PDB file of C-alpha atoms in Angstrom:
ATOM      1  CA  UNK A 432       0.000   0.000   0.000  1.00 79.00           C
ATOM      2  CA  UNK A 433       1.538   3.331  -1.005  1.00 92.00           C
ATOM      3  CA  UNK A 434       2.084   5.835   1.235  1.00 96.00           C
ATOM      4  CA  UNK A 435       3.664   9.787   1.630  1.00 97.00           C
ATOM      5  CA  UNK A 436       6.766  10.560   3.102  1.00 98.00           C
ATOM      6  CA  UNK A 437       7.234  14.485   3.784  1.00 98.00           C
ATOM      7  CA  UNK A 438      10.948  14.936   4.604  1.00 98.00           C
ATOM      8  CA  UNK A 439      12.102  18.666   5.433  1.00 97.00           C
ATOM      9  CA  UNK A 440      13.634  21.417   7.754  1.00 96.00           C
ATOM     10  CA  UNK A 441      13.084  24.925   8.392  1.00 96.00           C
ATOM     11  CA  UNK A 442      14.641  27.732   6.517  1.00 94.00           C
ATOM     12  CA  UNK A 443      16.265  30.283   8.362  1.00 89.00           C
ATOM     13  CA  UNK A 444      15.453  28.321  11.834  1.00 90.00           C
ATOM     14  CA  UNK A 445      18.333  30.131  13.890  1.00 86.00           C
ATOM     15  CA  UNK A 446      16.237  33.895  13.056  1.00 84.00           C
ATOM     16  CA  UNK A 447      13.840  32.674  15.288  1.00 84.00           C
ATOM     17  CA  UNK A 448      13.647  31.566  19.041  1.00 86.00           C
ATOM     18  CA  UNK A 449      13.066  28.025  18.235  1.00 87.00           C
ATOM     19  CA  UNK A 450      10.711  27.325  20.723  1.00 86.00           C
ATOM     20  CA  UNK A 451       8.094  29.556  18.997  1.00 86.00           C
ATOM     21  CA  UNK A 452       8.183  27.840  15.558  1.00 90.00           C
ATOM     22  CA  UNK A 453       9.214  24.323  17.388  1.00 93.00           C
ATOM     23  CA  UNK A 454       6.015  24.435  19.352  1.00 93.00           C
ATOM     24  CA  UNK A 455       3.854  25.712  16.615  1.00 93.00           C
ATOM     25  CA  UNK A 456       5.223  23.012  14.188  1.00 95.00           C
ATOM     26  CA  UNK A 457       4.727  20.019  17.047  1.00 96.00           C
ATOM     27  CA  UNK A 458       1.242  20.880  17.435  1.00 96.00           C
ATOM     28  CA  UNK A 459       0.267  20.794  13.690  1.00 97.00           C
ATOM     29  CA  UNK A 460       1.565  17.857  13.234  1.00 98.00           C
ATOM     30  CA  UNK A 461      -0.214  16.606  16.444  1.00 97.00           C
ATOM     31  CA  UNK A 462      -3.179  16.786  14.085  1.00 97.00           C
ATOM     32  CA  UNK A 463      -2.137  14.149  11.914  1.00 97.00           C
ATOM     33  CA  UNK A 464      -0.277  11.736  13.426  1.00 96.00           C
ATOM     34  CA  UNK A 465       1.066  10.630  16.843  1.00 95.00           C
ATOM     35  CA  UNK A 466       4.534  10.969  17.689  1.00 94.00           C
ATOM     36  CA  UNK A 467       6.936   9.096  16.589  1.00 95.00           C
ATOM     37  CA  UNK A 468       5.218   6.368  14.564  1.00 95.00           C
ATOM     38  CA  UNK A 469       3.630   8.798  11.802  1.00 96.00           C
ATOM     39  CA  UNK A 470       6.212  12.211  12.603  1.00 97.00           C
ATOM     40  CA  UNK A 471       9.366  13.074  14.162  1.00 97.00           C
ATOM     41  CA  UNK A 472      11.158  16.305  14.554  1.00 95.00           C
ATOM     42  CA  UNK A 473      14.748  15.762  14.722  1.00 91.00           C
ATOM     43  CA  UNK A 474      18.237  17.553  14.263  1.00 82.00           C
ATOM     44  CA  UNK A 475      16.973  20.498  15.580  1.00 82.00           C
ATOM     45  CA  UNK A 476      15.018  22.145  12.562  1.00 92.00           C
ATOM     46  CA  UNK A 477      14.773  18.738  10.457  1.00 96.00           C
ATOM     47  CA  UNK A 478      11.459  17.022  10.223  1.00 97.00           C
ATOM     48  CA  UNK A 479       9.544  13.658   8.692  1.00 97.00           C
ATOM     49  CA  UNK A 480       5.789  12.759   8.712  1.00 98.00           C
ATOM     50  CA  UNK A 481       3.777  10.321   7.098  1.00 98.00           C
ATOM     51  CA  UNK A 482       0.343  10.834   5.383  1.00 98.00           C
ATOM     52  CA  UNK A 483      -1.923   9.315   2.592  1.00 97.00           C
ATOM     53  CA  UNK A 484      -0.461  10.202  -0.479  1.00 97.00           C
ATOM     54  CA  UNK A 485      -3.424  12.278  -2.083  1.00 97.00           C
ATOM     55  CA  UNK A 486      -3.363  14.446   0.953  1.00 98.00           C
ATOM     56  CA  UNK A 487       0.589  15.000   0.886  1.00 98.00           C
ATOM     57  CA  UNK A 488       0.950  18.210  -0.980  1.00 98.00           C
ATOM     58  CA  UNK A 489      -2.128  19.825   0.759  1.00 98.00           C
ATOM     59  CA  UNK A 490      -0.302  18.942   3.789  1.00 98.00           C
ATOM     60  CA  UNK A 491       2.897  20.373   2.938  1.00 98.00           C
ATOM     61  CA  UNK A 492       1.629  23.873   2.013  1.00 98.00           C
ATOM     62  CA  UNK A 493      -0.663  23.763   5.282  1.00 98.00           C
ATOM     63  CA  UNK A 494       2.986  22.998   6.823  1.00 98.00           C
ATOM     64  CA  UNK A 495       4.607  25.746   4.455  1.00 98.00           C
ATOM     65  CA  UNK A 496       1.724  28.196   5.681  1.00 98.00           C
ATOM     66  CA  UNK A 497       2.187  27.599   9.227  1.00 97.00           C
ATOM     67  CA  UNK A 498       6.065  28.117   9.340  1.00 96.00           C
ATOM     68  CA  UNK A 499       5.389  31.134   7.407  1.00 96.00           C
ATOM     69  CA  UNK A 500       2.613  33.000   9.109  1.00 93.00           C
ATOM     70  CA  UNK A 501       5.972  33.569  11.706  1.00 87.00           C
ATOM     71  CA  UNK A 502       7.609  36.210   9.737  1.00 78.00           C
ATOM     72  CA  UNK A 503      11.505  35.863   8.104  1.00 85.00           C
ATOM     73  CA  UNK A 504      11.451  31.426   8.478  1.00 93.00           C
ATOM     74  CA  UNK A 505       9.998  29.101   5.603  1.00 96.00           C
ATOM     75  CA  UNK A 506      10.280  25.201   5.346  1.00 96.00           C
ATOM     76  CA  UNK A 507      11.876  23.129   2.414  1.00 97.00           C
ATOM     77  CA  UNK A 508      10.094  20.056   2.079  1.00 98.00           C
ATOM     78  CA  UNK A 509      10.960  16.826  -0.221  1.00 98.00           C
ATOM     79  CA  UNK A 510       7.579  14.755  -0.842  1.00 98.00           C
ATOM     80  CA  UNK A 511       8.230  10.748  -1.603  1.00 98.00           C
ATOM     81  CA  UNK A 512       5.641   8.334  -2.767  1.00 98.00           C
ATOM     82  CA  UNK A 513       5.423   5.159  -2.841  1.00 96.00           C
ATOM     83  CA  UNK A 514       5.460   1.909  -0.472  1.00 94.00           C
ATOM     84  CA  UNK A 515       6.650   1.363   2.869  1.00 91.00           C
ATOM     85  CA  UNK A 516       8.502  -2.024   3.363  1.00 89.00           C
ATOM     86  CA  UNK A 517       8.944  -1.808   7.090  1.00 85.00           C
ATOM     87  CA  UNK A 518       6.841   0.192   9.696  1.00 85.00           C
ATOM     88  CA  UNK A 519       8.938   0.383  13.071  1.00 86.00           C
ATOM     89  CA  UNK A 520       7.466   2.081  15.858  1.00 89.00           C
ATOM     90  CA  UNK A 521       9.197   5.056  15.323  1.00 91.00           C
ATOM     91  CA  UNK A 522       9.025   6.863  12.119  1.00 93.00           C
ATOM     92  CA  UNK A 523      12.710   7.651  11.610  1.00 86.00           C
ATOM     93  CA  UNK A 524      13.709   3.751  11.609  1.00 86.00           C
ATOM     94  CA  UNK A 525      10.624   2.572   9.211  1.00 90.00           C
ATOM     95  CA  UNK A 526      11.942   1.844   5.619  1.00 92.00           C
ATOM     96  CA  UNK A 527      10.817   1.908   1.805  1.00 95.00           C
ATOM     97  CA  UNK A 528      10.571   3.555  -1.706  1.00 96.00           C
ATOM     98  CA  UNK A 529       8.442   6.267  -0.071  1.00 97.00           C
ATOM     99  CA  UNK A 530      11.302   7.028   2.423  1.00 96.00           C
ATOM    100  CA  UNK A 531      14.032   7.028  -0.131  1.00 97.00           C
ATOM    101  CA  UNK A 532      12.225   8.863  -2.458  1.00 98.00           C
ATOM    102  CA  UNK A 533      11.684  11.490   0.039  1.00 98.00           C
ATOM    103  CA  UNK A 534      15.125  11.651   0.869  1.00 96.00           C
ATOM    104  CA  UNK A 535      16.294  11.626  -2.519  1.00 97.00           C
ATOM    105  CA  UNK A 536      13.480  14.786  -3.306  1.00 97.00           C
ATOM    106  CA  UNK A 537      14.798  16.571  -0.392  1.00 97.00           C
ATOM    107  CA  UNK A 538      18.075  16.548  -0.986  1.00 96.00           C
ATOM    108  CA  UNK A 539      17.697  17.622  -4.878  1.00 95.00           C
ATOM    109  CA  UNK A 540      16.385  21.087  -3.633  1.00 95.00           C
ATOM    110  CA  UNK A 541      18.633  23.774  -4.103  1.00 89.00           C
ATOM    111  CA  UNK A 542      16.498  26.894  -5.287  1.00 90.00           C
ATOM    112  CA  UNK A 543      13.171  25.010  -4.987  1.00 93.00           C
ATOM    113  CA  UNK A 544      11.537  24.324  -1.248  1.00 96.00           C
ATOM    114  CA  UNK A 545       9.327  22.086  -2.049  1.00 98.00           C
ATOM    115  CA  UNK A 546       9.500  18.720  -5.240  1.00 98.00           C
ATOM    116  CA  UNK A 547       7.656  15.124  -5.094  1.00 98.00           C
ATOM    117  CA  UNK A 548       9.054  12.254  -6.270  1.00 98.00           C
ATOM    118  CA  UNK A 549       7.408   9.218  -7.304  1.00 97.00           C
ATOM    119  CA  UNK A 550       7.054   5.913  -9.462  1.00 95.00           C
ATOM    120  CA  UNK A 551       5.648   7.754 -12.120  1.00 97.00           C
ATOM    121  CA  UNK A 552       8.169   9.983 -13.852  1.00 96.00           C
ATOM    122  CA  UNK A 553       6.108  11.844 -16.456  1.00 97.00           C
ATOM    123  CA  UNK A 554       3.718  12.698 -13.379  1.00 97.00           C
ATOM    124  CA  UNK A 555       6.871  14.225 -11.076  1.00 98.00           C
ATOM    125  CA  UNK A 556       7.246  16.178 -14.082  1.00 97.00           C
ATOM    126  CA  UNK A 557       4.651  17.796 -14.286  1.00 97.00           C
ATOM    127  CA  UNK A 558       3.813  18.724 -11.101  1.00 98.00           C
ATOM    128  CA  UNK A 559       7.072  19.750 -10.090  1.00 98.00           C
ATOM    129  CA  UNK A 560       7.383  22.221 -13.314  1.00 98.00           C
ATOM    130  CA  UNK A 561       3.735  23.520 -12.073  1.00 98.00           C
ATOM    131  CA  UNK A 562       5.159  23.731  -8.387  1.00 98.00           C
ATOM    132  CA  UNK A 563       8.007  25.676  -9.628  1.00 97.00           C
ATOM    133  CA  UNK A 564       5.595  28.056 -11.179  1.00 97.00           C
ATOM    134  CA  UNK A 565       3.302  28.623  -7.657  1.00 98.00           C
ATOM    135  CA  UNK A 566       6.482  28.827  -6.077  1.00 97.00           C
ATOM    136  CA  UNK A 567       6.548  32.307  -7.327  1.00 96.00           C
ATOM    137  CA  UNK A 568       3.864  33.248  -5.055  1.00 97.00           C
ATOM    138  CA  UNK A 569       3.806  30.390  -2.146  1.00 97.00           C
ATOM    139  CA  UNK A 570       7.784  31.843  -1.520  1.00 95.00           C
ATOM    140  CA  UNK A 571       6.572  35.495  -0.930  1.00 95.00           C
ATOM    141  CA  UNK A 572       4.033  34.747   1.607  1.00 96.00           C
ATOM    142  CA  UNK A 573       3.837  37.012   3.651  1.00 95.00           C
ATOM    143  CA  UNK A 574       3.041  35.854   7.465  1.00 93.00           C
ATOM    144  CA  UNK A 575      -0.592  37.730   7.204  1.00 93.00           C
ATOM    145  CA  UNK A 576      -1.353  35.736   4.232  1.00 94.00           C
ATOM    146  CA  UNK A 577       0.285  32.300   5.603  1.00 96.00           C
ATOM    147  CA  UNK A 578      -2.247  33.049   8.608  1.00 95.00           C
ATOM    148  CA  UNK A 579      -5.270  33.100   6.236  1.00 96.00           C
ATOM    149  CA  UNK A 580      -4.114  30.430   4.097  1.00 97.00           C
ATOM    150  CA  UNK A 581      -3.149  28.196   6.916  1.00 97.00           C
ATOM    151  CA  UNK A 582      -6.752  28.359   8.229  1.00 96.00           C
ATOM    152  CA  UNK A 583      -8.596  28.379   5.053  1.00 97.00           C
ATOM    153  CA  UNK A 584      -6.628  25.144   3.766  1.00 98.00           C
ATOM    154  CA  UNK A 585      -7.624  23.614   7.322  1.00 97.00           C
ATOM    155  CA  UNK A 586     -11.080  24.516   7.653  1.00 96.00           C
ATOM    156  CA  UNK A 587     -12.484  24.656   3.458  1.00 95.00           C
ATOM    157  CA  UNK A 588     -16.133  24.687   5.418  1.00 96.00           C
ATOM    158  CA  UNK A 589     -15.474  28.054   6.774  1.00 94.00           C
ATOM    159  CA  UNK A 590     -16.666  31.350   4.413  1.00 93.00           C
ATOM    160  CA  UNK A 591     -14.549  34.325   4.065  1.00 93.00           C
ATOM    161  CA  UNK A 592     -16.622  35.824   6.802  1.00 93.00           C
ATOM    162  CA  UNK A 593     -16.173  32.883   9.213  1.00 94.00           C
ATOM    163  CA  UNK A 594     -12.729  32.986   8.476  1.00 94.00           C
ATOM    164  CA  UNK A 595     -12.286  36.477   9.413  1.00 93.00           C
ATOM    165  CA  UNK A 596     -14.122  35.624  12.697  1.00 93.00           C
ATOM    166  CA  UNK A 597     -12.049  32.975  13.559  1.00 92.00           C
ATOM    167  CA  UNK A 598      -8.473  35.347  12.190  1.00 92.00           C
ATOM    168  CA  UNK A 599      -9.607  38.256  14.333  1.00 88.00           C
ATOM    169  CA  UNK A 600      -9.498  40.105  11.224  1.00 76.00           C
ATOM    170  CA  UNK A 601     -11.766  43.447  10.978  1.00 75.00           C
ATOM    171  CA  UNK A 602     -13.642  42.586   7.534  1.00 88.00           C
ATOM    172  CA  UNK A 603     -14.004  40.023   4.817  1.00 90.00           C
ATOM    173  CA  UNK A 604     -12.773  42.159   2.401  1.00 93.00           C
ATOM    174  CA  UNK A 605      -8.968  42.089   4.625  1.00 91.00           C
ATOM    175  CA  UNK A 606      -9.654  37.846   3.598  1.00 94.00           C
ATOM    176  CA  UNK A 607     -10.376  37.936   0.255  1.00 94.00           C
ATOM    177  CA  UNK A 608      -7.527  40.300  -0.237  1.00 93.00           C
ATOM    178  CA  UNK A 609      -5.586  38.237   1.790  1.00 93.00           C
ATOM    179  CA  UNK A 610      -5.895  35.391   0.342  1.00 96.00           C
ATOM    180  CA  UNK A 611      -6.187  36.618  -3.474  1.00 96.00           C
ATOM    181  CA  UNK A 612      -2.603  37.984  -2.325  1.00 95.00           C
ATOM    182  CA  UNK A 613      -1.375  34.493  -1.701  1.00 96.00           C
ATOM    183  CA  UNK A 614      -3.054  32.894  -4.968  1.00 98.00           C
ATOM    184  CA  UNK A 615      -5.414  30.651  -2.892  1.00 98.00           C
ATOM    185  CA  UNK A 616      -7.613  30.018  -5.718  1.00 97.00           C
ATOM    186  CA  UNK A 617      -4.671  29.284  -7.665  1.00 98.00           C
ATOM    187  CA  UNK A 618      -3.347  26.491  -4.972  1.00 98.00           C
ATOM    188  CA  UNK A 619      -6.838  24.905  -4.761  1.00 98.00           C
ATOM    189  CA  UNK A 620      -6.871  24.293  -8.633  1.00 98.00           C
ATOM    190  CA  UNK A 621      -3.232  22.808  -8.359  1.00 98.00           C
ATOM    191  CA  UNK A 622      -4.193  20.615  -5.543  1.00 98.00           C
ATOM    192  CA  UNK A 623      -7.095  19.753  -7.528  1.00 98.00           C
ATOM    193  CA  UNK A 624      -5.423  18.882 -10.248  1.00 98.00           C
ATOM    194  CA  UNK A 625      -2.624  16.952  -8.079  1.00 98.00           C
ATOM    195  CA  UNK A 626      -4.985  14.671  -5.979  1.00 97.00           C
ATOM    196  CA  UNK A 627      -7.262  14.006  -9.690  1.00 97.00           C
ATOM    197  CA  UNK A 628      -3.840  12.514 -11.426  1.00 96.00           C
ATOM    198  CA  UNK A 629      -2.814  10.463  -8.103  1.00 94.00           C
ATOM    199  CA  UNK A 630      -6.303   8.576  -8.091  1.00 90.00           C
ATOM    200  CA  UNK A 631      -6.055   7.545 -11.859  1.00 91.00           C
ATOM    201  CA  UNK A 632      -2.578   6.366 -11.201  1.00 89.00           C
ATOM    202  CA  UNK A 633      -2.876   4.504  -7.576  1.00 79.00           C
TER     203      UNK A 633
END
């Protein structure tokens, strides 16, 4: 059964007292997993969770999002796909393709912070050339627009007027400018378009 590997670390970690974005980062992940068998945070800044692979690249922008909402850090994060020969009880000593793929994906990023890697090579591809492209905008997040984004990518249920309840934000105008800012609608149709292509090949 495949699964997704997102291996990464944290841009710029030392600008920051760690225990702000170390904190914030532990309880996101909190959401998804339980520590260590689907995440671990390790080396300081370095990071590894597990998720189903049609939710992996939502995930790492709602990761990408949270790091950035705290202003100056951002996270560079290698996606892997693909089986899992060995689950130990901690994440870190599990094995298979989707690990080494990961790793592999990760450690191929030099301008890029964020590239998948899977079985299919005309699929990685693609997406990565169209990840390149929203990297033009997902990089210059600012940490108001992270904030939004974070919580609309979490909560989809929640209308621009909810979500500036729930952001403390005086109007829904301040969200839709917010999030126009950050090319939300833009990231839905590319995670659209991601999690369509992963069902017809899986």
């Amino acid at each position: 059964m495949m699964q997704a590997i997102l291996t990464g670390d944290i841009i710029s970690s030392r600008k920051v007292d760690s225990e702000i974005w170390l904190n914030s980062l532990k309880a996101l992940f909190g959401q998804y997993g339980v520590q260590p068998k689907d995440w671990e945070i390790y080396r300081g800044d370095s990071f590894q969770i597990k998720t189903e692979p049609v939710f992996a690249l939502k995930l790492a922008y709602i990761i990408k999002a949270n790091v950035k909402k705290l202003s100056q850090l951002d996270a560079r994060i290698g996606i892997g796909i693909g089986d899992i020969n060995y689950q130990s009880d901690k994440l870190s000593e599990s094995n298979g393709d989707a690990f080494i793929f990961a790793g592999e994906c990760f450690d191929s990023l030099k301008t890029n912070t964020l590239a998948i890697k899977t079985t299919w090579p005309q699929f990685d591809l693609t997406i990565n050339t169209m990840l390149e492209i929203f990297a033009l905008t997902a990089d210059g997040w600012t940490s108001t627009s992270a904030e939004m984004i974070l919580k609309a990518l979490q909560h989809p249920e929640l209308n621009q007027q909810q979500l500036a309840a729930a952001l403390n934000k005086k109007s829904q105008s301040a969200i839709s400018a917010g999030l126009k800012r950050g090319g939300y609608d833009e990231l839905l149709k590319l995670l659209n378009y991601y999690q369509q292509q992963l069902k017809n090949l899986c």
